[in-house]
mmCIF file of C-alpha atoms and ligand atoms in Angstrom:
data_model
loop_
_atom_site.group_PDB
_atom_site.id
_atom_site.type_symbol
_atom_site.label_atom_id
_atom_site.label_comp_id
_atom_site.label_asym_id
_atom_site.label_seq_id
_atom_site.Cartn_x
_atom_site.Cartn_y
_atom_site.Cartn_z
ATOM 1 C CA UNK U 29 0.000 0.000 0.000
ATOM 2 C CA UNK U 30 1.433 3.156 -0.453
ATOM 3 C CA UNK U 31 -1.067 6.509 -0.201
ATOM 4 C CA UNK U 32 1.132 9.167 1.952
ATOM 5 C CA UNK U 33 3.665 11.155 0.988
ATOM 6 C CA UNK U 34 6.131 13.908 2.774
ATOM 7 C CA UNK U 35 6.741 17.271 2.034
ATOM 8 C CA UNK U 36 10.439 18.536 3.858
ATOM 9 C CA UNK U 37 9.266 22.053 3.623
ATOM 10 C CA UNK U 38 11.500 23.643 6.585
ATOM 11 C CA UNK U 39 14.123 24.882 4.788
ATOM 12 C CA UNK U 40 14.807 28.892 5.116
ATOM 13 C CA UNK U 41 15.609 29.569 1.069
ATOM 14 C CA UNK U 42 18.305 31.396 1.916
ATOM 15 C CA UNK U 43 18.328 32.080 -1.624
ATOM 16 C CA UNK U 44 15.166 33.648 -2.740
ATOM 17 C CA UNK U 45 16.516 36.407 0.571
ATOM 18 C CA UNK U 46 14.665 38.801 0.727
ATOM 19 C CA UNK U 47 11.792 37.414 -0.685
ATOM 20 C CA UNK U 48 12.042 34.761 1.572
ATOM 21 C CA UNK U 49 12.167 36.442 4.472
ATOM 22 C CA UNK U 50 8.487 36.463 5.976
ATOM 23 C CA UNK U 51 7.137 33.733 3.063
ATOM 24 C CA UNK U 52 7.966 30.060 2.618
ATOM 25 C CA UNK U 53 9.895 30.029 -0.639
ATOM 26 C CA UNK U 54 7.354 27.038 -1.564
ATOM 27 C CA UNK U 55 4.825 29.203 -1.927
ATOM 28 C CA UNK U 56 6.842 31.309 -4.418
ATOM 29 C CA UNK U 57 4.370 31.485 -7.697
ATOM 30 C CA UNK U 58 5.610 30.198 -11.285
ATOM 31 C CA UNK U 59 3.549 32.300 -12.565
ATOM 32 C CA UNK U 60 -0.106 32.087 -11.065
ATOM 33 C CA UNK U 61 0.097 28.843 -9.336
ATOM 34 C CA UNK U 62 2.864 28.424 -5.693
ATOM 35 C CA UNK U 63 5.902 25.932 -6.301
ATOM 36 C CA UNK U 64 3.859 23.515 -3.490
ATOM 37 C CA UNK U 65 0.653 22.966 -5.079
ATOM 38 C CA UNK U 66 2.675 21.884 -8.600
ATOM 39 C CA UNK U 67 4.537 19.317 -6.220
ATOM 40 C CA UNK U 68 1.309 18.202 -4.557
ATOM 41 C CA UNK U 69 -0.623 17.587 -7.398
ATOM 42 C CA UNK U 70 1.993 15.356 -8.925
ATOM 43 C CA UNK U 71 1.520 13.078 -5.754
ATOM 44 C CA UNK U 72 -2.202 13.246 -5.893
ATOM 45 C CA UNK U 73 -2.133 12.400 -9.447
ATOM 46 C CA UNK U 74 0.474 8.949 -8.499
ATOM 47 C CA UNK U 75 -2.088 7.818 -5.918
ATOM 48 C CA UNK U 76 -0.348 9.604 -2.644
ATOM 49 C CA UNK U 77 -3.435 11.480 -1.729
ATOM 50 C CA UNK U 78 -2.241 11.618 2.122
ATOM 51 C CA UNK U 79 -0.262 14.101 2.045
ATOM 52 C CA UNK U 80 2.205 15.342 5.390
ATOM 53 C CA UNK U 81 4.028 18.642 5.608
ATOM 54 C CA UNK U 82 7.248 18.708 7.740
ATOM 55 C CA UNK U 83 7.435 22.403 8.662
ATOM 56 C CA UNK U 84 9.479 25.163 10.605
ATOM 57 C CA UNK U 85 9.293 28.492 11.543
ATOM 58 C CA UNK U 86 7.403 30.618 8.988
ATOM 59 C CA UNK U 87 5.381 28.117 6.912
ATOM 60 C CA UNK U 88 2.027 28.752 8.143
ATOM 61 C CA UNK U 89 1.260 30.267 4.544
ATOM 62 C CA UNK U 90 1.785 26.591 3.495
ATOM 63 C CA UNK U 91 -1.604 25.355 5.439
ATOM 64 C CA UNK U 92 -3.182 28.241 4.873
ATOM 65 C CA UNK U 93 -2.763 27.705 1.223
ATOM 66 C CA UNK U 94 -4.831 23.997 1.314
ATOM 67 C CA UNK U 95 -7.309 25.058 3.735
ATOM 68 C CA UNK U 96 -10.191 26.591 2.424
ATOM 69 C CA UNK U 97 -10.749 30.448 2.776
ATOM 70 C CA UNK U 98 -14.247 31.243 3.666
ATOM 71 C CA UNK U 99 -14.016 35.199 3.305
ATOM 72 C CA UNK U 100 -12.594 34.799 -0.035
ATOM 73 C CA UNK U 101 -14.798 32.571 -0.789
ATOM 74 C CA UNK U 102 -17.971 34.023 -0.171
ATOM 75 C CA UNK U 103 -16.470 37.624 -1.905
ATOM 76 C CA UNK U 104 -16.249 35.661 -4.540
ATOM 77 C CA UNK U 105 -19.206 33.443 -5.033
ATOM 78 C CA UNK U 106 -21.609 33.999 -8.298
ATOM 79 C CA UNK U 107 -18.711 35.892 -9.902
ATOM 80 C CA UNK U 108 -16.423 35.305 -13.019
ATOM 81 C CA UNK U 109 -13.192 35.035 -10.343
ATOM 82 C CA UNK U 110 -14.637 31.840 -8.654
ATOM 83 C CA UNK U 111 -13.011 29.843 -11.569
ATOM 84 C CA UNK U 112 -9.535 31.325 -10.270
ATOM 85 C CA UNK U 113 -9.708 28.833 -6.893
ATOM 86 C CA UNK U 114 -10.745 25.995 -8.925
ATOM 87 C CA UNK U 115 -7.531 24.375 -9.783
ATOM 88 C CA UNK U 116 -6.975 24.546 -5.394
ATOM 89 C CA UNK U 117 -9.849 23.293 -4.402
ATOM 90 C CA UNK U 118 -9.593 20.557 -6.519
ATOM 91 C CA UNK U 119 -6.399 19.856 -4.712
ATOM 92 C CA UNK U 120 -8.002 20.194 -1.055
ATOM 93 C CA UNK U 121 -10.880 18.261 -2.202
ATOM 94 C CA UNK U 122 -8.838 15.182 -3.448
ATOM 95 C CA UNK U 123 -6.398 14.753 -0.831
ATOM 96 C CA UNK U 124 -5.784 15.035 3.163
ATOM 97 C CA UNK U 125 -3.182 17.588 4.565
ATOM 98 C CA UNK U 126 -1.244 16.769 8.305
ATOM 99 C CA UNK U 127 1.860 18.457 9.609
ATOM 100 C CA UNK U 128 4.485 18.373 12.201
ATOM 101 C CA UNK U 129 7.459 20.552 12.753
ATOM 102 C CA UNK U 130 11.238 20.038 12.868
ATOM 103 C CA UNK U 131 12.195 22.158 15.380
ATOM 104 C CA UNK U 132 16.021 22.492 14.277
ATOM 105 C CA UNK U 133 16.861 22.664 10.873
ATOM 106 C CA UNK U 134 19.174 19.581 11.172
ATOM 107 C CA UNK U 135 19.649 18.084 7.731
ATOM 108 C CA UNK U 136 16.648 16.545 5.429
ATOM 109 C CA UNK U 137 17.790 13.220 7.038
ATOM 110 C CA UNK U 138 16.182 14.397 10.088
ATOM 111 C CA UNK U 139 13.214 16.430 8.692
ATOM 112 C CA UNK U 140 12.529 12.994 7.387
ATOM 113 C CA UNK U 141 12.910 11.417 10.634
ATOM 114 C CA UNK U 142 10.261 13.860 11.936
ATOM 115 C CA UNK U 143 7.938 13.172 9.356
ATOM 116 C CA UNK U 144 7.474 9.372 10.954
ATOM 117 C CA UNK U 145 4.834 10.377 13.270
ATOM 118 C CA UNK U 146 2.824 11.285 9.956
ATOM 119 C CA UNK U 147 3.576 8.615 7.881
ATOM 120 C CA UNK U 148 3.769 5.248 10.710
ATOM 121 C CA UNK U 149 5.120 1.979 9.349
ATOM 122 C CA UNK U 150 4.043 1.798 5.415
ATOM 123 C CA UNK U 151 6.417 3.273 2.344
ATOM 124 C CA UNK U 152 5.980 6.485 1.374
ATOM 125 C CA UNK U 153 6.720 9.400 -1.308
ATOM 126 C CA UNK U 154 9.131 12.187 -0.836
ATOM 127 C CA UNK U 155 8.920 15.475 -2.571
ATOM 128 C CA UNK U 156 11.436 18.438 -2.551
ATOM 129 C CA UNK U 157 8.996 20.746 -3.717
ATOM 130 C CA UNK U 158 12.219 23.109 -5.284
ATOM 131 C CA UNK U 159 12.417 20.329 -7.544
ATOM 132 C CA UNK U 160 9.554 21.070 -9.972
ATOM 133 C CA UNK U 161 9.274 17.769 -12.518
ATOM 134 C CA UNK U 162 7.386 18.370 -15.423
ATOM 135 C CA UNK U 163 6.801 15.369 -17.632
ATOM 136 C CA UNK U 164 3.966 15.206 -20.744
ATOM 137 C CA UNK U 165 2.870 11.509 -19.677
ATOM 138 C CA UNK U 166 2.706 10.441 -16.108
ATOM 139 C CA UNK U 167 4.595 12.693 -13.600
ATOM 140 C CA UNK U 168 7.402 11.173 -12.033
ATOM 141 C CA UNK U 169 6.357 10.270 -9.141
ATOM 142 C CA UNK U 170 3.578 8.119 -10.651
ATOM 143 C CA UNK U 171 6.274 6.313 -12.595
ATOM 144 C CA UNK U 172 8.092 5.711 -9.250
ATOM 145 C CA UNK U 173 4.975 4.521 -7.439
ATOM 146 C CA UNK U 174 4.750 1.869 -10.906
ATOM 147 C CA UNK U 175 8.548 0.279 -10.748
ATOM 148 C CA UNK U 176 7.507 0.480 -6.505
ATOM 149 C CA UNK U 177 4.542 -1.805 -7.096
ATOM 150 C CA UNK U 178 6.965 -4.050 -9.404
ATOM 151 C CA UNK U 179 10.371 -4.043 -6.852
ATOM 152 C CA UNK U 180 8.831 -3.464 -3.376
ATOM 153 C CA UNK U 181 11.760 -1.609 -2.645
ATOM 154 C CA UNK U 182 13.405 1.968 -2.029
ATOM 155 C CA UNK U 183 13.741 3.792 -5.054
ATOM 156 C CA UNK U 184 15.688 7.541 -6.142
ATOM 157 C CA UNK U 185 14.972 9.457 -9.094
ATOM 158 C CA UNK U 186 18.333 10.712 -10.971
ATOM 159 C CA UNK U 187 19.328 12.723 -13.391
ATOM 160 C CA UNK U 188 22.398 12.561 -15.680
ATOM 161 C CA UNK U 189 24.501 16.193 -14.348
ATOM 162 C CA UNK U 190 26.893 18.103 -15.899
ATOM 163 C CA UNK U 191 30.158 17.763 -13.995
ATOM 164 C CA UNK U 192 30.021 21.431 -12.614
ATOM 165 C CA UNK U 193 26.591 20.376 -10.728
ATOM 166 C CA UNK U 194 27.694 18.168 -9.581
ATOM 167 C CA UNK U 195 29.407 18.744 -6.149
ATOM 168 C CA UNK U 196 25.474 19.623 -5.102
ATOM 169 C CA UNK U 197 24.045 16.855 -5.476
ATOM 170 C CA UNK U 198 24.055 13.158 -3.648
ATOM 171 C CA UNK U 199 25.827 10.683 -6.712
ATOM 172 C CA UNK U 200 24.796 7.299 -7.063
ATOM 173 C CA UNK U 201 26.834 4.061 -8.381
ATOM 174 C CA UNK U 202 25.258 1.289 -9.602
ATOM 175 C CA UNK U 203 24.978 -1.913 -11.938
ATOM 176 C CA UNK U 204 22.537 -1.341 -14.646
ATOM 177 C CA UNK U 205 19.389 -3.473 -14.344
ATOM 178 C CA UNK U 206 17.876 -1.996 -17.747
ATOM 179 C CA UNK U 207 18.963 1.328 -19.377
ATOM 180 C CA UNK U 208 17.038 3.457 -17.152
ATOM 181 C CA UNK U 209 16.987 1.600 -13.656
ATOM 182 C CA UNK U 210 20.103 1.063 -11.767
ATOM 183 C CA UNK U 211 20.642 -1.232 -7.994
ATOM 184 C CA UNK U 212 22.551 1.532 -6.035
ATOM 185 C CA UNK U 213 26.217 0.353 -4.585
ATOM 186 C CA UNK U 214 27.551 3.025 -3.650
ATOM 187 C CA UNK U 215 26.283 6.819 -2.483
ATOM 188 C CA UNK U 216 27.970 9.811 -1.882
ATOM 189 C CA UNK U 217 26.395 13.393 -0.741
ATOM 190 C CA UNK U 218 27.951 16.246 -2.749
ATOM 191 C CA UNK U 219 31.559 14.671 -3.966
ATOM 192 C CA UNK U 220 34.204 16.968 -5.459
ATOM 193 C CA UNK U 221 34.237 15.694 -9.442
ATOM 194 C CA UNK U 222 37.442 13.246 -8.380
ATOM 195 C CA UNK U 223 35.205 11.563 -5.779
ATOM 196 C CA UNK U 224 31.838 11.133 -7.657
ATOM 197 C CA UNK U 225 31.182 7.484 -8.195
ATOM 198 C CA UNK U 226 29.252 8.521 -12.015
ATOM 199 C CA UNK U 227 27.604 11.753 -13.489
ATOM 200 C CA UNK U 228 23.839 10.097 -11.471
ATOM 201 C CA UNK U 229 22.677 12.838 -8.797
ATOM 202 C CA UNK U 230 19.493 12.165 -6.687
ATOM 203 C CA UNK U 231 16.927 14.636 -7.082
ATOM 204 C CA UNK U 232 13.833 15.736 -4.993
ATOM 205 C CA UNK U 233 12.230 12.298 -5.776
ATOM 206 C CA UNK U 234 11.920 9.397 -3.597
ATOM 207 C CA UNK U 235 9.886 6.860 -2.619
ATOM 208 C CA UNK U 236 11.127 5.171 1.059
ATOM 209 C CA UNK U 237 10.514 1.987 2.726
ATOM 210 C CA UNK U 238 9.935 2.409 6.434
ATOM 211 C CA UNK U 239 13.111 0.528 7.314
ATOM 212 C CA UNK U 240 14.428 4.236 6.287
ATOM 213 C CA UNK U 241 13.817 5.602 9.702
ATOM 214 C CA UNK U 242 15.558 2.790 11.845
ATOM 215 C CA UNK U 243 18.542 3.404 9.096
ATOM 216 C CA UNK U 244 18.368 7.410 10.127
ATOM 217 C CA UNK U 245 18.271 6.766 13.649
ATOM 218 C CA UNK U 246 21.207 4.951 13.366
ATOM 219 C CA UNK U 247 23.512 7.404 11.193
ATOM 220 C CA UNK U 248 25.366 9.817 12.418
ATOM 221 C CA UNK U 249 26.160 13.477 11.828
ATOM 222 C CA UNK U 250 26.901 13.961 7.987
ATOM 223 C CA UNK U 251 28.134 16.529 5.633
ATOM 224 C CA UNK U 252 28.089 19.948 6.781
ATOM 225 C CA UNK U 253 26.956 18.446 10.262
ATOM 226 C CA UNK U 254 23.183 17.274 8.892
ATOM 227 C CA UNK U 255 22.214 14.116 9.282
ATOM 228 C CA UNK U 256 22.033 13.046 5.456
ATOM 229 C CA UNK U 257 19.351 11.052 4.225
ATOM 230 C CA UNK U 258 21.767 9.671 1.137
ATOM 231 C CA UNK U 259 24.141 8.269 4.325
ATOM 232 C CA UNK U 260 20.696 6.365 5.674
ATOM 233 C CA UNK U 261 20.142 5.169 1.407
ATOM 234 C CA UNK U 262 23.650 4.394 1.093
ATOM 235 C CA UNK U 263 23.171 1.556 4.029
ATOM 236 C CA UNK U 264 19.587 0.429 3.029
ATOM 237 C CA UNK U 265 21.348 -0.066 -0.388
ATOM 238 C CA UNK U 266 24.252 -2.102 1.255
ATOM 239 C CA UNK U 267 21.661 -4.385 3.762
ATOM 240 C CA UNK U 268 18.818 -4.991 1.154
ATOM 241 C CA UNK U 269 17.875 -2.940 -2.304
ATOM 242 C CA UNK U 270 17.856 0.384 -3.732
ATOM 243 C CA UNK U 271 17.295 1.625 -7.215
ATOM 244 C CA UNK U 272 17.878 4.157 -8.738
ATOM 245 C CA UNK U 273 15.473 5.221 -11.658
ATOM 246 C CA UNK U 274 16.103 7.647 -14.912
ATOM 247 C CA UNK U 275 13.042 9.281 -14.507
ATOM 248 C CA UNK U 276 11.041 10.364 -17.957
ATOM 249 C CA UNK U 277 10.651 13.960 -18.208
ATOM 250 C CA UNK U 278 12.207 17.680 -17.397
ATOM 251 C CA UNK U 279 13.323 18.835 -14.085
ATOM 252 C CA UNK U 280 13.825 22.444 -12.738
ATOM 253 C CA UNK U 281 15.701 23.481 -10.064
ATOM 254 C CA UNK U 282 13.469 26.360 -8.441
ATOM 255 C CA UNK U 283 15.475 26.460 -5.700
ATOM 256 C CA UNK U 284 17.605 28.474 -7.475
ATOM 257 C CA UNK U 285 16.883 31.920 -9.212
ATOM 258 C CA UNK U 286 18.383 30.744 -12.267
ATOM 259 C CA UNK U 287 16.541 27.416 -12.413
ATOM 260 C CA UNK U 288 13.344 29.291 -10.707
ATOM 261 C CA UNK U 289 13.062 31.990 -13.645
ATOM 262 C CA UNK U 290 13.739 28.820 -16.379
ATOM 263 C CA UNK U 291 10.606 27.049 -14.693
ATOM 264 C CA UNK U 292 8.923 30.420 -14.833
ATOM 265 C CA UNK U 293 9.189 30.832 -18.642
ATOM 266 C CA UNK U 294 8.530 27.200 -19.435
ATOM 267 C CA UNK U 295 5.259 27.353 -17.293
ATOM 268 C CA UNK U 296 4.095 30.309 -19.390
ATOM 269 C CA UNK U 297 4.589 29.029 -22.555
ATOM 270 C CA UNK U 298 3.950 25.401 -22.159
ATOM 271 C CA UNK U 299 1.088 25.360 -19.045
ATOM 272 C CA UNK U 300 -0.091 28.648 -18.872
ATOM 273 C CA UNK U 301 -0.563 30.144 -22.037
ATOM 274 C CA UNK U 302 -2.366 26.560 -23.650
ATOM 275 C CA UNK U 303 -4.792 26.491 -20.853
HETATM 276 P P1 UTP M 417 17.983 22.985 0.667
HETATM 277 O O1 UTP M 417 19.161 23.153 1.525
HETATM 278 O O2 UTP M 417 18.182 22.850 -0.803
HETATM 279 O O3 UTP M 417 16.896 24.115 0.827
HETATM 280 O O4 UTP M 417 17.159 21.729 1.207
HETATM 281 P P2 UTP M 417 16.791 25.415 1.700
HETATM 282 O O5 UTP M 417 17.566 25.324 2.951
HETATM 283 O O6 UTP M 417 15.310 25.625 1.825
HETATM 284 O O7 UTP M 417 17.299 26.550 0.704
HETATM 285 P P3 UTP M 417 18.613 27.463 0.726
HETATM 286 O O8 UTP M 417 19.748 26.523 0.372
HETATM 287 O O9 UTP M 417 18.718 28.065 2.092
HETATM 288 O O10 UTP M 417 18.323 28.486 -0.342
HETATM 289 C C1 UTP M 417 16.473 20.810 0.348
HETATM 290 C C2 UTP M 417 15.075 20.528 0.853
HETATM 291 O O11 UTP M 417 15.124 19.922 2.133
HETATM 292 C C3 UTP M 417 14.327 20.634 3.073
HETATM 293 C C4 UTP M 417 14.185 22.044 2.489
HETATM 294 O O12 UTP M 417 12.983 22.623 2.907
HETATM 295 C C5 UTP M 417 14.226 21.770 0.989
HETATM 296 O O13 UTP M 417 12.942 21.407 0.487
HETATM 297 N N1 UTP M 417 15.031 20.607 4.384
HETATM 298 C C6 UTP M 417 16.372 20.708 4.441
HETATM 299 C C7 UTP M 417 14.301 20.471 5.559
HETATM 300 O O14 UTP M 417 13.046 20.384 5.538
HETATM 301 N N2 UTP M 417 14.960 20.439 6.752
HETATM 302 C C8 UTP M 417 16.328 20.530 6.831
HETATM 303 O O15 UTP M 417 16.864 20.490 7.972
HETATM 304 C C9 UTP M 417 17.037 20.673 5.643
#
């Protein structure tokens, strides 16, 4: 079974500063529609329709976001706006919204760690929401939750990175099981281009089995001091299985402004515009 799926949302966007000062940088808009609600659609659409928020300091605009607004509502009602919420209340409709808060920003090992209290003892999606994945057929999550139902097993989306990404990303070795699905034997969290094990970095895409969170507890301090999930993969990949899966489609990375104003454009043309 596998119907939940966690949102690490407590990151400050140091980034985005100043724009992210007083506003979760998930709820930064590509144009009309916050970075969030793309990422939560794209688990309602695989089938994760329980969906769990791990938040900090500052995110309230998050739940505000998939709660419904009354006022607004009723300003609005019997007028040519009401069409505007549509697209959200489809999304608050369709799925059910929990959260919990990491109360130190200690790594997205940990956030994940939080997140147990929402999701218990089943497998479960994880979305960076920065990531935005746009793909014309299923989303990418929905081809996860497919090869999931097939291997029964934790599984990472990658991407193929130029070698001056790729000291930001965690990098993946692994023996090819068909040209776009890999059994993970080695992980490291952002290597120097001598160290990197291929040109595979992990992106915002996951789905976990619950094992994950015995692995986590178990791990200790990481890079830069976090506690890093890709340590935790790296020894779920060494007791049992992980894959690694060339996911089909175009990925963005919003958590940067370059990446952010790419995703921008592309939304207008591509989404926007042909709606
Ligand atoms: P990043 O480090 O890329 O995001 O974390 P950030 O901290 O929000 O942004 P910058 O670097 O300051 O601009 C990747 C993802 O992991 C979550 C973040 O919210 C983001 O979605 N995260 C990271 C947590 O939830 N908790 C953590 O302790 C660390």
């Amino acid at each position: 079974m596998l119907s939940k799926c966690l949102f690490p949302v407590a990151g400050y966007g140091t980034r985005f500063l100043p724009a992210t000062k007083a506003m979760p940088k998930e709820m930064l808009p590509l144009v009309n529609k916050p970075l969030v609600q793309y990422a939560v659609e794209e688990a309602i659409e695989a089938g994760l329709t329980e969906i769990g928020f791990v938040t900090g300091r500052g995110k309230r605009a998050i739940e505000d976001h998939f709660d419904t607004n009354f006022e607004l509502e009723h300003q609005i009602a019997g007028t040519g706006k009401e069409r505007y919420l549509d697209c959200v209340r489809k999304v608050i409709d369709e799925a059910s919204f929990s959260y919990t808060r990491q109360g130190e920003m200690r790594g997205l090992g940990d956030a994940i760690l939080q997140g147990q209290r929402l999701v218990g003892d089943e497998a479960f999606g994880v979305v960076l929401a920065d990531d935005l994945c746009l793909s014309t057929e299923l989303g990418v999550l929905g081809q996860m939750v497919q090869l999931f139902r097939q291997f029964r097993c934790t599984i990472v989306a990658v991407e193929e990175m130029p070698q001056d990404q790729i000291h930001k990303f965690g990098v993946i070795a692994g023996n090819e099981i068909r040209s776009d699905l890999y059994q993970v034997t080695n992980m490291i969290e952002k290597p120097t281009v001598a160290e990197a094990p291929s040109n595979l970095a992990i992106i915002g895409r996951y789905i976990l089995t619950p094992d994950i969170f015995e692995l986590l507890r178990e791990t200790p301090q990481g890079k830069d001091g976090e506690l890093q999930l890709t340590d935790a993969l790296l020894a779920q990949a060494q007791r049992g299985c992980v894959l690694a899966y060339k996911f089909k489609g175009q990925r963005f990375d919003c958590g940067s402004v370059d990446g952010f104003v790419a995703a921008t454009n592309h939304v207008y043309q591509n989404l926007y515009l042909r709606s």
